[in-house]
CSV table of C-alpha atoms in Angstrom, one decimal:
chain,number,residue,atom,x,y,z
D,1,ALA,CA,13.0,101.7,-42.9
D,2,THR,CA,9.4,101.5,-41.2
D,3,LEU,CA,8.1,104.1,-44.3
D,4,SER,CA,10.0,101.8,-46.8
D,5,ARG,CA,8.1,98.8,-45.5
D,6,SER,CA,4.9,100.2,-45.1
D,7,ALA,CA,5.7,101.3,-48.8
D,8,ASN,CA,6.5,98.0,-49.9
D,9,GLU,CA,3.5,96.6,-48.3
D,10,VAL,CA,1.7,99.4,-50.4
D,11,ALA,CA,3.4,98.1,-53.4
D,12,ALA,CA,2.5,94.3,-52.8
D,13,PHE,CA,-1.4,95.0,-52.0
D,14,THR,CA,-1.4,96.9,-55.6
D,15,LEU,CA,0.9,94.2,-57.6
D,16,CYS,CA,-0.3,90.9,-56.5
D,17,GLY,CA,-2.5,89.0,-58.6
D,18,ALA,CA,-4.4,87.1,-55.5
D,19,GLU,CA,-7.8,87.2,-54.3
D,20,GLN,CA,-6.6,87.9,-50.6
D,21,ARG,CA,-4.1,91.0,-51.4
D,22,PRO,CA,-1.1,90.6,-50.8
D,23,CYS,CA,-0.8,87.0,-50.2
D,24,GLY,CA,2.8,87.1,-49.8
D,25,VAL,CA,3.4,83.7,-51.7
D,26,CYS,CA,2.5,85.0,-55.3
D,27,SER,CA,5.6,85.4,-58.0
D,28,ASP,CA,4.5,89.2,-57.4
D,29,CYS,CA,4.4,89.5,-53.9
D,30,ALA,CA,7.9,88.1,-53.9
D,31,MET,CA,9.6,90.4,-56.6
D,32,VAL,CA,7.8,92.9,-54.9
D,33,ALA,CA,9.9,92.0,-51.6
D,34,ARG,CA,13.0,91.8,-53.6
D,35,GLU,CA,12.1,94.8,-55.4
D,36,GLU,CA,12.5,93.3,-58.4
D,37,HIS,CA,9.2,93.1,-60.1
D,38,PRO,CA,9.3,94.5,-63.3
D,39,ASP,CA,6.0,97.3,-62.2
D,40,LEU,CA,7.9,98.4,-59.5
D,41,GLU,CA,10.2,101.5,-59.2
D,42,TRP,CA,12.3,102.7,-56.9
D,43,ILE,CA,13.8,106.5,-56.7
D,44,ARG,CA,16.6,106.9,-53.9
D,45,SER,CA,18.9,109.0,-53.6
D,46,GLU,CA,22.2,107.9,-54.8
D,47,LYS,CA,24.3,108.4,-51.2
D,48,GLU,CA,22.7,108.4,-47.7
D,49,GLY,CA,21.0,111.6,-46.6
D,50,GLY,CA,21.8,113.4,-50.1
D,51,ALA,CA,19.1,114.6,-52.7
D,52,VAL,CA,17.4,113.1,-55.4
D,53,LYS,CA,19.0,114.2,-58.2
D,54,VAL,CA,17.2,115.6,-61.5
D,55,ASP,CA,18.7,113.3,-63.8
D,56,GLN,CA,16.9,110.6,-61.6
D,57,ILE,CA,13.3,112.6,-62.2
D,58,ARG,CA,13.8,113.3,-65.7
D,59,GLU,CA,14.9,109.3,-66.3
D,60,LEU,CA,11.5,108.5,-64.3
D,61,GLN,CA,9.4,110.8,-66.8
D,62,GLN,CA,10.6,108.9,-69.4
D,63,THR,CA,9.8,105.8,-68.1
D,64,ALA,CA,6.6,106.0,-65.9
D,65,TYR,CA,4.4,106.5,-69.3
D,66,LEU,CA,5.0,102.9,-70.0
D,67,SER,CA,2.6,99.9,-69.9
D,68,PRO,CA,2.6,97.6,-66.6
D,69,LYS,CA,4.1,94.5,-67.7
D,70,ARG,CA,2.6,91.7,-65.1
D,71,SER,CA,-0.1,93.7,-63.1
D,72,SER,CA,-2.6,96.1,-64.0
D,73,HIS,CA,-0.9,99.2,-62.4
D,74,ARG,CA,2.6,100.7,-62.0
D,75,VAL,CA,4.0,101.7,-58.6
D,76,ILE,CA,6.4,103.7,-58.4
D,77,ILE,CA,8.2,104.9,-54.6
D,78,ILE,CA,9.8,107.7,-54.3
D,79,GLU,CA,12.2,107.5,-51.1
D,80,SER,CA,13.7,110.4,-49.6
D,81,ALA,CA,11.3,112.8,-51.2
D,82,ASP,CA,11.4,115.3,-48.8
D,83,HIS,CA,15.4,115.7,-50.0
D,84,LEU,CA,14.5,116.6,-53.4
D,85,ASN,CA,16.3,120.2,-55.0
D,86,THR,CA,14.4,122.3,-56.6
D,87,ALA,CA,14.9,121.0,-60.6
D,88,SER,CA,13.9,117.4,-59.5
D,89,SER,CA,10.6,118.9,-57.4
D,90,ASN,CA,9.7,120.9,-60.7
D,91,ALA,CA,10.4,117.6,-62.9
D,92,LEU,CA,8.5,115.5,-60.5
D,93,LEU,CA,5.7,117.6,-60.5
D,94,LYS,CA,5.2,118.1,-64.0
D,95,ILE,CA,4.7,113.9,-64.2
D,96,LEU,CA,2.2,114.6,-60.9
D,97,GLU,CA,-0.2,117.0,-62.9
D,98,GLU,CA,-0.5,114.8,-66.1
D,99,PRO,CA,0.1,111.4,-64.7
D,100,PRO,CA,-0.7,107.9,-66.2
D,101,ALA,CA,-3.5,106.4,-65.5
D,102,PRO,CA,-2.4,102.9,-64.3
D,103,ILE,CA,0.0,104.5,-61.8
D,104,VAL,CA,0.3,104.6,-58.3
D,105,PHE,CA,3.1,107.0,-56.9
D,106,ILE,CA,4.5,106.8,-53.4
D,107,LEU,CA,6.4,109.2,-52.1
D,108,ILE,CA,8.0,108.8,-49.0
D,109,ALA,CA,8.8,112.1,-46.8
D,110,GLU,CA,9.6,112.1,-42.9
D,111,ARG,CA,10.0,116.0,-42.8
D,112,LEU,CA,6.8,117.2,-45.4
D,113,THR,CA,7.7,120.8,-44.8
D,114,SER,CA,10.5,120.1,-47.2
D,115,LEU,CA,8.2,119.3,-49.8
D,116,PRO,CA,6.9,122.1,-51.9
D,117,PRO,CA,3.3,122.8,-51.4
D,118,THR,CA,2.8,122.4,-55.6
D,119,ILE,CA,3.7,118.5,-55.0
D,120,LEU,CA,1.9,118.1,-51.6
D,121,SER,CA,-1.3,119.3,-53.3
D,122,ARG,CA,-1.6,116.5,-55.6
D,123,CYS,CA,-0.8,114.0,-53.1
D,124,HIS,CA,-3.3,111.9,-50.5
D,125,LEU,CA,-1.1,111.9,-47.1
D,126,TYR,CA,-0.8,109.6,-44.8
D,127,ARG,CA,1.1,109.6,-41.7
D,128,PHE,CA,2.9,106.5,-40.1
D,129,GLN,CA,3.4,106.0,-36.3
D,130,VAL,CA,7.2,105.4,-35.6
D,131,PRO,CA,7.0,102.0,-33.5
D,132,GLU,CA,7.5,102.1,-29.7
D,133,HIS,CA,10.9,100.9,-29.6
D,134,GLU,CA,12.2,103.2,-32.0
D,135,ASN,CA,10.6,106.2,-30.2
D,136,VAL,CA,13.1,109.0,-29.6
D,137,LEU,CA,12.1,109.6,-26.4
D,138,GLU,CA,12.3,106.1,-25.0
D,139,LEU,CA,15.8,106.1,-26.4
D,140,GLY,CA,16.1,109.7,-24.4
D,141,ARG,CA,15.3,108.0,-21.3
D,142,LEU,CA,17.6,105.6,-21.3
D,143,TYR,CA,20.2,108.2,-22.3
D,144,ASP,CA,19.3,110.4,-19.2
D,145,ALA,CA,22.3,109.7,-17.1
D,146,ASP,CA,23.0,112.5,-14.5
D,147,SER,CA,20.4,115.4,-13.4
D,148,ARG,CA,22.7,118.2,-14.5
D,149,ARG,CA,22.3,116.4,-18.4
D,150,GLY,CA,18.3,115.1,-16.8
D,151,LEU,CA,17.1,118.5,-16.9
D,152,VAL,CA,17.7,119.9,-20.2
D,153,PHE,CA,16.9,116.4,-21.6
D,154,GLN,CA,13.4,117.3,-19.9
D,155,LYS,CA,13.2,120.6,-21.7
D,156,GLN,CA,14.2,118.6,-25.0
D,157,GLU,CA,11.9,116.3,-24.2
D,158,ALA,CA,9.2,118.4,-23.8
D,159,ILE,CA,9.9,119.8,-26.9
D,160,ILE,CA,10.2,116.7,-28.3
D,161,ALA,CA,6.7,115.6,-27.1
D,162,GLY,CA,5.1,118.9,-28.7
D,163,LEU,CA,6.5,118.2,-32.1
D,164,LEU,CA,4.5,114.7,-31.6
D,165,GLN,CA,1.6,116.1,-31.0
D,166,LEU,CA,1.7,118.6,-33.8
D,167,LEU,CA,2.2,115.8,-35.9
D,168,GLN,CA,-0.5,113.7,-35.1
D,169,GLY,CA,-2.7,116.6,-35.1
D,170,THR,CA,-3.5,116.7,-31.5
D,171,ILE,CA,-2.1,119.8,-30.8
D,172,HIS,CA,-2.5,123.6,-32.7
D,173,PRO,CA,0.7,125.1,-34.2
D,174,CYS,CA,-0.3,128.8,-32.3
D,175,GLU,CA,-0.8,126.6,-28.6
D,176,LEU,CA,2.6,125.1,-29.0
D,177,ALA,CA,4.6,128.3,-30.0
D,178,ALA,CA,2.5,129.4,-27.1
D,179,LEU,CA,4.0,126.8,-24.7
D,180,TRP,CA,7.7,127.1,-26.2
D,181,GLN,CA,7.9,130.6,-25.0
D,182,GLU,CA,9.7,129.4,-21.8
D,183,PHE,CA,12.1,127.7,-23.5
D,184,ASP,CA,15.5,128.5,-24.6
D,185,LEU,CA,15.7,127.1,-28.0
D,186,GLU,CA,18.5,128.0,-29.5
D,187,GLY,CA,20.8,126.8,-26.1
D,188,LEU,CA,19.0,123.5,-25.9
D,189,LEU,CA,19.5,122.8,-29.6
């Protein structure tokens, strides 16, 4: 939800016609908020946690080259881009290799390792932090009820903290792997 909100804000900034963008009150901003702007297109998997299908990307191949209707640009947001299957990834790659000029693609992914390197190489990467109340470690502390589960959870917490450090770029993968050698990862999972 946080990533989708951020993508919507970038879309509002891009499509808003006011001097101070996004103004939040003009008709363009209102249409973006309702996901009804004619120059904004969302691509989502048809079911929760499912893959974005190749037919959806092929349809996008036909509409991506249309001119903007109200703004100077078009914005296409692909939600759950990390759930693209191989065929969808290849179809998207064709568009990204020769993108139409007045278009902004926003690919939302929670797991970058699931995106093919060929797609990642054609993107500018922006990382968004999870708000504190949604932090998995805070939820875990609330769950930590007894000491037996607490010991296991402390190890899981250390693993998750290491992953967060890796995502933030504050630890090298080799350094993290060395720290994890003490854990029975398969048993913990």
